[in-house]
Short mmCIF file of C-alpha atoms in Angstrom, two decimals:
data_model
loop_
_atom_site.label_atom_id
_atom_site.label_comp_id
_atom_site.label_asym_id
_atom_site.label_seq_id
_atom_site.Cartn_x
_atom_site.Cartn_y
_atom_site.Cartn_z
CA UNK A 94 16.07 11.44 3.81
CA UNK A 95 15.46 11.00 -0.04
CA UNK A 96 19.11 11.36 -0.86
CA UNK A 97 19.50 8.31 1.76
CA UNK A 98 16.73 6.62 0.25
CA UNK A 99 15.14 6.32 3.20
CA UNK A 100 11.59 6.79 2.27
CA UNK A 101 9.78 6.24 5.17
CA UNK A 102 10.99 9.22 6.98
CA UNK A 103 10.94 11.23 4.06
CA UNK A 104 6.92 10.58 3.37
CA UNK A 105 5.50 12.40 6.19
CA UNK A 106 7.68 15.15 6.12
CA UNK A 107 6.85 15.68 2.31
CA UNK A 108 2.85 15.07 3.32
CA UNK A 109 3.21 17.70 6.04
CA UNK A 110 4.96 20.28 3.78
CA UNK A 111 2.25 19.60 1.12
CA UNK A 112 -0.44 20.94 3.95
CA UNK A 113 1.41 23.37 4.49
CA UNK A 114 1.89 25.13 1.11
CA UNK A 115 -1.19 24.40 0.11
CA UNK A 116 -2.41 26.59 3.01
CA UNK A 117 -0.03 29.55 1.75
CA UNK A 118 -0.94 28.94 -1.42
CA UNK A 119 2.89 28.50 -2.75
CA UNK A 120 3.08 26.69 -5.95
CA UNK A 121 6.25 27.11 -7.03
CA UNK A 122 7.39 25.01 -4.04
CA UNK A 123 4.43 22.51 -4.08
CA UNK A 124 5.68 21.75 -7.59
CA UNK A 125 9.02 20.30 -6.01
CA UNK A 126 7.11 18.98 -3.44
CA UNK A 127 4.70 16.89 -5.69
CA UNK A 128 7.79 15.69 -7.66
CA UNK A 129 9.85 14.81 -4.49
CA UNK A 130 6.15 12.79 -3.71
CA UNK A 131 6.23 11.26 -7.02
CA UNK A 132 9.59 9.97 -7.12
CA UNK A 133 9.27 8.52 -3.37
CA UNK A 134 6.19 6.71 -4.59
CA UNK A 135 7.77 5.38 -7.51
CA UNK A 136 11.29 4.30 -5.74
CA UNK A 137 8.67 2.27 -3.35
CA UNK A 138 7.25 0.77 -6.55
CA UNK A 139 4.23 2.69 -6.03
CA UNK A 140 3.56 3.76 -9.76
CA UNK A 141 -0.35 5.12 -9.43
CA UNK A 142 0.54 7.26 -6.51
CA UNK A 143 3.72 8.32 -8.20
CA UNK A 144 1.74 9.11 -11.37
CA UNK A 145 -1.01 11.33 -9.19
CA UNK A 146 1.26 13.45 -8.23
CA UNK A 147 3.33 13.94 -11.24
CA UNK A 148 -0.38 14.75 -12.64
CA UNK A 149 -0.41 17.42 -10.30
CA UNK A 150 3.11 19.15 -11.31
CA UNK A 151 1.82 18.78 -14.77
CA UNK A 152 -1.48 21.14 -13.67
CA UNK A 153 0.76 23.62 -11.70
CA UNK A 154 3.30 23.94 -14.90
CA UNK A 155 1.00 24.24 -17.89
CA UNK A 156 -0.92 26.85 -15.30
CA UNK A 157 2.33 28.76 -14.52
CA UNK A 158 3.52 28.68 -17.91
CA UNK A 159 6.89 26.54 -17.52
CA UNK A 160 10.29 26.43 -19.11
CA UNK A 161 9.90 23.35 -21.87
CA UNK A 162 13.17 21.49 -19.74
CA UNK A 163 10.17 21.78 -16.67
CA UNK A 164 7.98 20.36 -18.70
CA UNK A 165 10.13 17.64 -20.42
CA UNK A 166 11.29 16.98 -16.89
CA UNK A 167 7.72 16.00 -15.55
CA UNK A 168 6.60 13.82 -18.63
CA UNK A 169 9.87 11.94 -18.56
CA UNK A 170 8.85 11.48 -14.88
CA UNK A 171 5.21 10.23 -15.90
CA UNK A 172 6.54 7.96 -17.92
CA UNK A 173 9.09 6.15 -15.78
CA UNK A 174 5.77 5.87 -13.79
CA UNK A 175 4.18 4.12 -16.46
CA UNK A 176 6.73 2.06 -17.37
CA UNK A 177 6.39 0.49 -13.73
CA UNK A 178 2.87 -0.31 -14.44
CA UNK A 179 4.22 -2.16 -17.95
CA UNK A 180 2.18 0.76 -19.34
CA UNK A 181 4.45 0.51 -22.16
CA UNK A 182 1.99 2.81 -24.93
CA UNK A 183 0.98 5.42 -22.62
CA UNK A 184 4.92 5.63 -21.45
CA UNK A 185 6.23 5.54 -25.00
CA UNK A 186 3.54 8.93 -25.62
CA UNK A 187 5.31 10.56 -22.64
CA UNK A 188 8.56 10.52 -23.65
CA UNK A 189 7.54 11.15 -27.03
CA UNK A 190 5.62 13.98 -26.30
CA UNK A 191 8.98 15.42 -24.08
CA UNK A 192 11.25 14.59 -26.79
CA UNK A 193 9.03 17.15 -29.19
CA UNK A 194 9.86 20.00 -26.57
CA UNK A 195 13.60 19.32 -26.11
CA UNK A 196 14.05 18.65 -29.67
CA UNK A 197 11.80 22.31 -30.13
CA UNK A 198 13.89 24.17 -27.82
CA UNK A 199 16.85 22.24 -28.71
CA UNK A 200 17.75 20.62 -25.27
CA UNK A 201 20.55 18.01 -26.08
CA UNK A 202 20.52 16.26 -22.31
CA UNK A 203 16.72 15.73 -22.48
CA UNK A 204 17.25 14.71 -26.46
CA UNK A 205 19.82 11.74 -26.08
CA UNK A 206 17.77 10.81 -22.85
CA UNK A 207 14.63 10.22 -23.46
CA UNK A 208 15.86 8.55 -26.89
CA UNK A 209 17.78 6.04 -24.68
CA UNK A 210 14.19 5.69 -22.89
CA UNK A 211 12.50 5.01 -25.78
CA UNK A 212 15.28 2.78 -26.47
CA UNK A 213 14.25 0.69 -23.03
CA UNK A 214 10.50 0.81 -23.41
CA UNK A 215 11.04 -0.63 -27.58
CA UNK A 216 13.45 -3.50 -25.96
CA UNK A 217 10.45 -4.15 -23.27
CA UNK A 218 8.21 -4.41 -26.37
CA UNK A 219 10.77 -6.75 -27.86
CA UNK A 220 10.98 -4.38 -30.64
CA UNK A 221 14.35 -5.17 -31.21
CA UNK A 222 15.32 -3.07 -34.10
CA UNK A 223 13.49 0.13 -33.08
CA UNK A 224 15.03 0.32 -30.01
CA UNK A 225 18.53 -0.18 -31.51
CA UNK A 226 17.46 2.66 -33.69
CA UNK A 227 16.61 4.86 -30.59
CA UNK A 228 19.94 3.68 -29.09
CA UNK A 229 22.41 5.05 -32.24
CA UNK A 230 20.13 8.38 -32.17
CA UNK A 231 20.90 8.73 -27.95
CA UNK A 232 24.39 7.46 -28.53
CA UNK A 233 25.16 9.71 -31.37
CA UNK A 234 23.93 13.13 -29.50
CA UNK A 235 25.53 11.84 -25.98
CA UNK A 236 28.98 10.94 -27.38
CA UNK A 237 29.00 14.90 -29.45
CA UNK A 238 27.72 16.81 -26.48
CA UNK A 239 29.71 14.39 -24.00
CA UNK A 240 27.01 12.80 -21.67
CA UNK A 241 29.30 9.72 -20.45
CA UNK A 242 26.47 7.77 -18.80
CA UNK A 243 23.58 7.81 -21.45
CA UNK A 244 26.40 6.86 -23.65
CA UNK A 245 27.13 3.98 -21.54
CA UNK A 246 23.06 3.10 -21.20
CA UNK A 247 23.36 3.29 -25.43
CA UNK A 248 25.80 0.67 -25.57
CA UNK A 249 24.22 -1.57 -22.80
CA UNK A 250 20.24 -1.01 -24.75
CA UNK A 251 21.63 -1.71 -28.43
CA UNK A 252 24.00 -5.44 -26.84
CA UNK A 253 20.47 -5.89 -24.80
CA UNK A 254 18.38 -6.04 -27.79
CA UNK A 255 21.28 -7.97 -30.06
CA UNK A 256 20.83 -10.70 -26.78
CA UNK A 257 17.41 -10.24 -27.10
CA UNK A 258 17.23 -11.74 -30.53
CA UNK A 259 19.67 -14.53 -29.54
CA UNK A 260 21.99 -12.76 -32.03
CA UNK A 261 24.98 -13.39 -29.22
CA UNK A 262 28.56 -12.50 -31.13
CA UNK A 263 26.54 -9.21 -32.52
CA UNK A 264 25.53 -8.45 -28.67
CA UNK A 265 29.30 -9.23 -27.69
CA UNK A 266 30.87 -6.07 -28.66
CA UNK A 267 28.12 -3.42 -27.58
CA UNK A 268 28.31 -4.93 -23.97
CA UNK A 269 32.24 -4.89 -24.11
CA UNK A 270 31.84 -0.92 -24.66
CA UNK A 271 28.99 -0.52 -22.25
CA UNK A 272 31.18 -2.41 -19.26
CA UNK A 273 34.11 -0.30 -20.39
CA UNK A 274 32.51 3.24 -20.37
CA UNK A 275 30.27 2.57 -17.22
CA UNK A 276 33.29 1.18 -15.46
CA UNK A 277 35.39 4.85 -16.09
CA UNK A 278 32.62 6.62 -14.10
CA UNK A 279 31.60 3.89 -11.66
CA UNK A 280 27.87 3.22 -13.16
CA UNK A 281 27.87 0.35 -11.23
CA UNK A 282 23.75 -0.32 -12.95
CA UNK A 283 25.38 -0.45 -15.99
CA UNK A 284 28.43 -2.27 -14.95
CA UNK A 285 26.47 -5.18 -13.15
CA UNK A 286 23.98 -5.51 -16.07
CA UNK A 287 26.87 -5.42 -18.83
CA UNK A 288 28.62 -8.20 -16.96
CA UNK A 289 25.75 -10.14 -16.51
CA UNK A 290 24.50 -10.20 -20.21
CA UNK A 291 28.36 -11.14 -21.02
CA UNK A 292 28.28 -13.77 -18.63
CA UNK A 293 25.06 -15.47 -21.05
CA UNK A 294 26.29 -14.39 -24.55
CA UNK A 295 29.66 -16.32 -24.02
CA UNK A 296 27.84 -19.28 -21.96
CA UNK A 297 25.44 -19.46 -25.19
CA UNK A 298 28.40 -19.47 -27.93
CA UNK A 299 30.08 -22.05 -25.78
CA UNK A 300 33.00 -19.72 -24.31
CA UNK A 301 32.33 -21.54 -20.92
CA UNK A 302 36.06 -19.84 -19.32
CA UNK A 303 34.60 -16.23 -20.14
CA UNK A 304 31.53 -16.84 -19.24
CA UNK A 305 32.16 -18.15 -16.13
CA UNK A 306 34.87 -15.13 -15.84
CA UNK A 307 31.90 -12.47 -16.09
CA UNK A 308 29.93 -14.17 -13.86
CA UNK A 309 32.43 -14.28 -11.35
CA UNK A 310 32.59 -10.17 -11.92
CA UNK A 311 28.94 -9.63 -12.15
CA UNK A 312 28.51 -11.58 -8.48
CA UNK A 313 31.19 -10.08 -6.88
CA UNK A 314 30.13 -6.29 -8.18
CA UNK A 315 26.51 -6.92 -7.08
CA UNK A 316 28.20 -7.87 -3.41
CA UNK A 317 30.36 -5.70 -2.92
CA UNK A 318 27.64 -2.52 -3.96
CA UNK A 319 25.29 -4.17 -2.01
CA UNK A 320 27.55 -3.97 1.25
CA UNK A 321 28.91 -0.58 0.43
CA UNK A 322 25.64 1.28 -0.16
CA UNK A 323 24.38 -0.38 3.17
CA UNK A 324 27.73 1.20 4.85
CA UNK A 325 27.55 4.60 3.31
CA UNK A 326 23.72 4.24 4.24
CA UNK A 327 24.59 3.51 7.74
CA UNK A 328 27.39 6.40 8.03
CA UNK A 329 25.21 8.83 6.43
CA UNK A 330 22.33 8.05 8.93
CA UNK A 331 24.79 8.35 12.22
CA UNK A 332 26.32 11.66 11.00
CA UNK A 333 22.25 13.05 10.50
CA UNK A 334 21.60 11.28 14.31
CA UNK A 335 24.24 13.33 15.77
CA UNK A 336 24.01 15.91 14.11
CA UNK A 337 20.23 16.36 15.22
CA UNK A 338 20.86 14.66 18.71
CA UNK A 339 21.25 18.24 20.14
CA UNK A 340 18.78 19.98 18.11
CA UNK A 341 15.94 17.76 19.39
CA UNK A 342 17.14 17.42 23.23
CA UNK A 343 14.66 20.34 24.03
CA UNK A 344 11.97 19.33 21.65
CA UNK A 345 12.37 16.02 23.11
CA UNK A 346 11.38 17.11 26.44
CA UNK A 347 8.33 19.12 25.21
CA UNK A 348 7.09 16.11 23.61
CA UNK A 349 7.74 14.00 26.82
CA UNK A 350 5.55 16.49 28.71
CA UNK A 351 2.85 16.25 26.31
CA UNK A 352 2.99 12.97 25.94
CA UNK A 353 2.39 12.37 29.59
CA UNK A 354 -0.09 14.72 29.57
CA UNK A 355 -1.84 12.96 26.54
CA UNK A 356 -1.24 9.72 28.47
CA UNK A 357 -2.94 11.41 31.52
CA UNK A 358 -6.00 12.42 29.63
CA UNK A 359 -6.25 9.01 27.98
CA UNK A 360 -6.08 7.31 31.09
CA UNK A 361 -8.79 9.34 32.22
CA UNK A 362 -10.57 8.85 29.03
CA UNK A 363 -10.24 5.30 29.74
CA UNK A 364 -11.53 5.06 33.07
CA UNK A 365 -14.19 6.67 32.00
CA UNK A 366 -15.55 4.72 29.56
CA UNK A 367 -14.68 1.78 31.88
CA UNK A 368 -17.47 2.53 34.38
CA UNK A 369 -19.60 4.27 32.27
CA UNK A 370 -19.23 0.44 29.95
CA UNK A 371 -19.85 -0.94 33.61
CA UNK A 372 -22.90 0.73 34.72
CA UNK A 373 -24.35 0.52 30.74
CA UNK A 374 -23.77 -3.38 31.62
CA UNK A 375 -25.31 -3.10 34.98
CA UNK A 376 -28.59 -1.55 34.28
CA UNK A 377 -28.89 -4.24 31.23
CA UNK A 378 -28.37 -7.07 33.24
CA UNK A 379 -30.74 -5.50 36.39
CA UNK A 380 -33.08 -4.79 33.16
CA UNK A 381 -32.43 -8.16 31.98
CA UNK A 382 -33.19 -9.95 35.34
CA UNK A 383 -36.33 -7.94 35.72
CA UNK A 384 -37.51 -8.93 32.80
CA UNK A 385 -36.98 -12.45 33.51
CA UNK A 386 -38.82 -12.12 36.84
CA UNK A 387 -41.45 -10.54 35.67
CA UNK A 388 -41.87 -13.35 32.79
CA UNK A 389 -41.38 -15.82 35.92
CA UNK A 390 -43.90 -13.98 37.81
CA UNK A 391 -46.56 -14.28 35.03
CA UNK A 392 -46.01 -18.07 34.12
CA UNK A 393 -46.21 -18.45 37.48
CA UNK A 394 -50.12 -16.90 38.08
CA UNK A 395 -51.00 -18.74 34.43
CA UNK A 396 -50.31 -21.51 36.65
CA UNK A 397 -51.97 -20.89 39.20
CA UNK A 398 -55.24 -20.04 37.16
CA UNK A 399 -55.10 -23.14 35.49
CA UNK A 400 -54.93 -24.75 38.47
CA UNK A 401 -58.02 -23.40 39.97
CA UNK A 402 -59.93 -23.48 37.14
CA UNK A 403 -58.84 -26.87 37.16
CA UNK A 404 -60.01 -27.83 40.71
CA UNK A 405 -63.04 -25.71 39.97
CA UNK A 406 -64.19 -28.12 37.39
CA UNK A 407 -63.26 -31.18 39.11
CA UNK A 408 -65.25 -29.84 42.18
CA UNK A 409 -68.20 -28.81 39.79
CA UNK A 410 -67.76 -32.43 38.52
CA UNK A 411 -67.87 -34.42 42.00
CA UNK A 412 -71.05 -32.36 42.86
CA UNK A 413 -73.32 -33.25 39.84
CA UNK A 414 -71.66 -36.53 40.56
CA UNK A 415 -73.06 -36.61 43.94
CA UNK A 416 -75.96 -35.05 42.84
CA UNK A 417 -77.10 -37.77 40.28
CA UNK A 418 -76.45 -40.30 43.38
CA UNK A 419 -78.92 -38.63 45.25
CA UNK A 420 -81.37 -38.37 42.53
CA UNK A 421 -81.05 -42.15 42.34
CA UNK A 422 -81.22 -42.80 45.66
CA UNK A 423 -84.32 -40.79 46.06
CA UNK A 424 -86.31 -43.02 43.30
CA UNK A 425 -86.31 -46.10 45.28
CA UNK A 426 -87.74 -44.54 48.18
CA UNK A 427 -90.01 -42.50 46.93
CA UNK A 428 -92.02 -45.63 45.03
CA UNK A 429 -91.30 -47.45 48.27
CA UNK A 430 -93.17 -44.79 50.46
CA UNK A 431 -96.20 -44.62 47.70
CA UNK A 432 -96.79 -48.16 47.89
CA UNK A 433 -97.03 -48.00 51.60
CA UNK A 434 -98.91 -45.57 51.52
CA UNK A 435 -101.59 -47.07 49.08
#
């Protein structure tokens, strides 16, 4: 799945194998493991990630006591990492630091490599003449020891950082030789960037027919390898379907026959928690409408009480009322009868 760059398939499987040799304790394999991890995070532009689990190679080497190319190998990783985050210091001390062992143990791949990376980071920097410098030492170790694409990247770097200082007819040549050598072993990278920094040294020194002649190439290369990876892509994935279609037949129906089962059981689940949601919603509404009685209930005798006591006074009233009219009543009489009596 990596080697089809198709990193979604290949992330759980790598996850799953992690888990797995971390149970059995196997660190030899978790190191390729954590790399294979590293570099699917960083293809997916996923540079902290990538740069965790390069970290964790680095622990398992130094540990296990690794080759210096091991080593070398994982910092040059690291850094690619940081040079995604524009880390461009802290990428620049990776390489350097992986240069010291090749150059220690006298490894001429890793030597003219991560010079040409260096190289790249220095034209990032816009440190034009250091990374031309970094370019002739990568170009002058890939062309002895015969290393045809870093020797292509060292043309393409040193005409990159000639454009970069607008310093066009000196950039010229160095992408001339960079197009040429990438296009003998098909580095299409190369090829399409070569072409395209052509395309805007001749456009800037007013050479409109060339210009217009690499940009022509340039747009045509970047179709074409765009439909051609998707094709070999596509064939690649149908021979891996049908090549597994058998394989997985039987597994196919085991997982069919759990899966119903699962479905069964979450079905159940389901139902479940369906009434027992129901009746939890029942007894709170029953609850609720209890409550609201019984609040209904008690307005209802405050009512009542202060009616009575209402009607109470209003009786107690009309009696002393009645009372007083007696008491008046009785006055007049009482003189009257006196009198008479007298």
């Amino acid at each position: 799945y990596m080697q089809l760059e198709a990193y979604t398939e290949a992330l759980p499987l790598l996850l799953e194998a992690e888990k797995i040799l971390l149970r059995n304790r196997a660190d030899s394999l978790l190191i390729d493991t954590y790399t294979s991890l590293g570099i699917v995070y960083e293809r997916t532009e996923k540079y902290e990630q990538a740069i965790n689990y390069y970290n964790k190679v680095r622990g398992l080497l130094v540990a296990g006591n690794a080759s210096a190319l091991e080593q070398a190998r994982n910092l040059t990783n690291i850094g690619h990492a940081q040079e995604g985050l524009q880390q461009f210091d802290a990428a620049e001390a990776s390489y350097r630091q992986a240069l010291q062992l090749c150059e220690q143990n006298n490894i001429a791949f890793g030597i003219a490599l991560l010079n040409q990376n260096l190289a790249s980071v220095k034209l990032q920097q816009k440190a034009w003449a250091e990374s031309r410098s970094f370019s002739a030492t990568s170009l002058g170790v890939a062309q002895q020891q015969n290393f045809p694409r870093i020797v292509a990247a060292g043309y393409e770097n040193t005409g990159a950082a000639w454009l970069g200082e607008k310093k066009y007819r000196e950039a010229i040549p160095w992408l001339q030789q960079a197009l040429a050598r990438a296009k003998e072993i098909s580095y299409h990278k190369t090829v399409m960037a070569s072409a395209n920094m052509l395309h805007e040294c001749y456009d800037a020194v007013g050479n409109k027919d060339s210009a217009l002649y690499f940009y022509k190439a340039y747009t045509l290369l970047k179709d074409s390898l765009f439909t051609s990876q998707k094709n070999k892509q596509l064939t690649e994935l149908q021979t891996v379907y049908e090549t597994e279609q058998k394989e997985t037949a039987i597994g196919n129906l085991q997982q069919q026959n759990e899966l119903a089962r699962l479905n069964s059981e979450r079905k159940n689940l389901i139902i479940a928690s369906l009434v027992a949601i129901f009746l939890l919603a029942a007894l709170g509404v029953w609850f609720y409408l209890r409550q609201n009685e019984e609040r209904k209930r008690r307005e209802q005798l405050e009512q009542e009480l202060r009616t009575a006591e209402e009607k109470q006074k209003l009786e107690q009233m009309r009696n002393e009322s009645e009372l007083s009219a007696l008491k008046a009543q009785m006055n007049p009489h009482f003189i009257f009868n006196a009198l008479n009596s007298i």
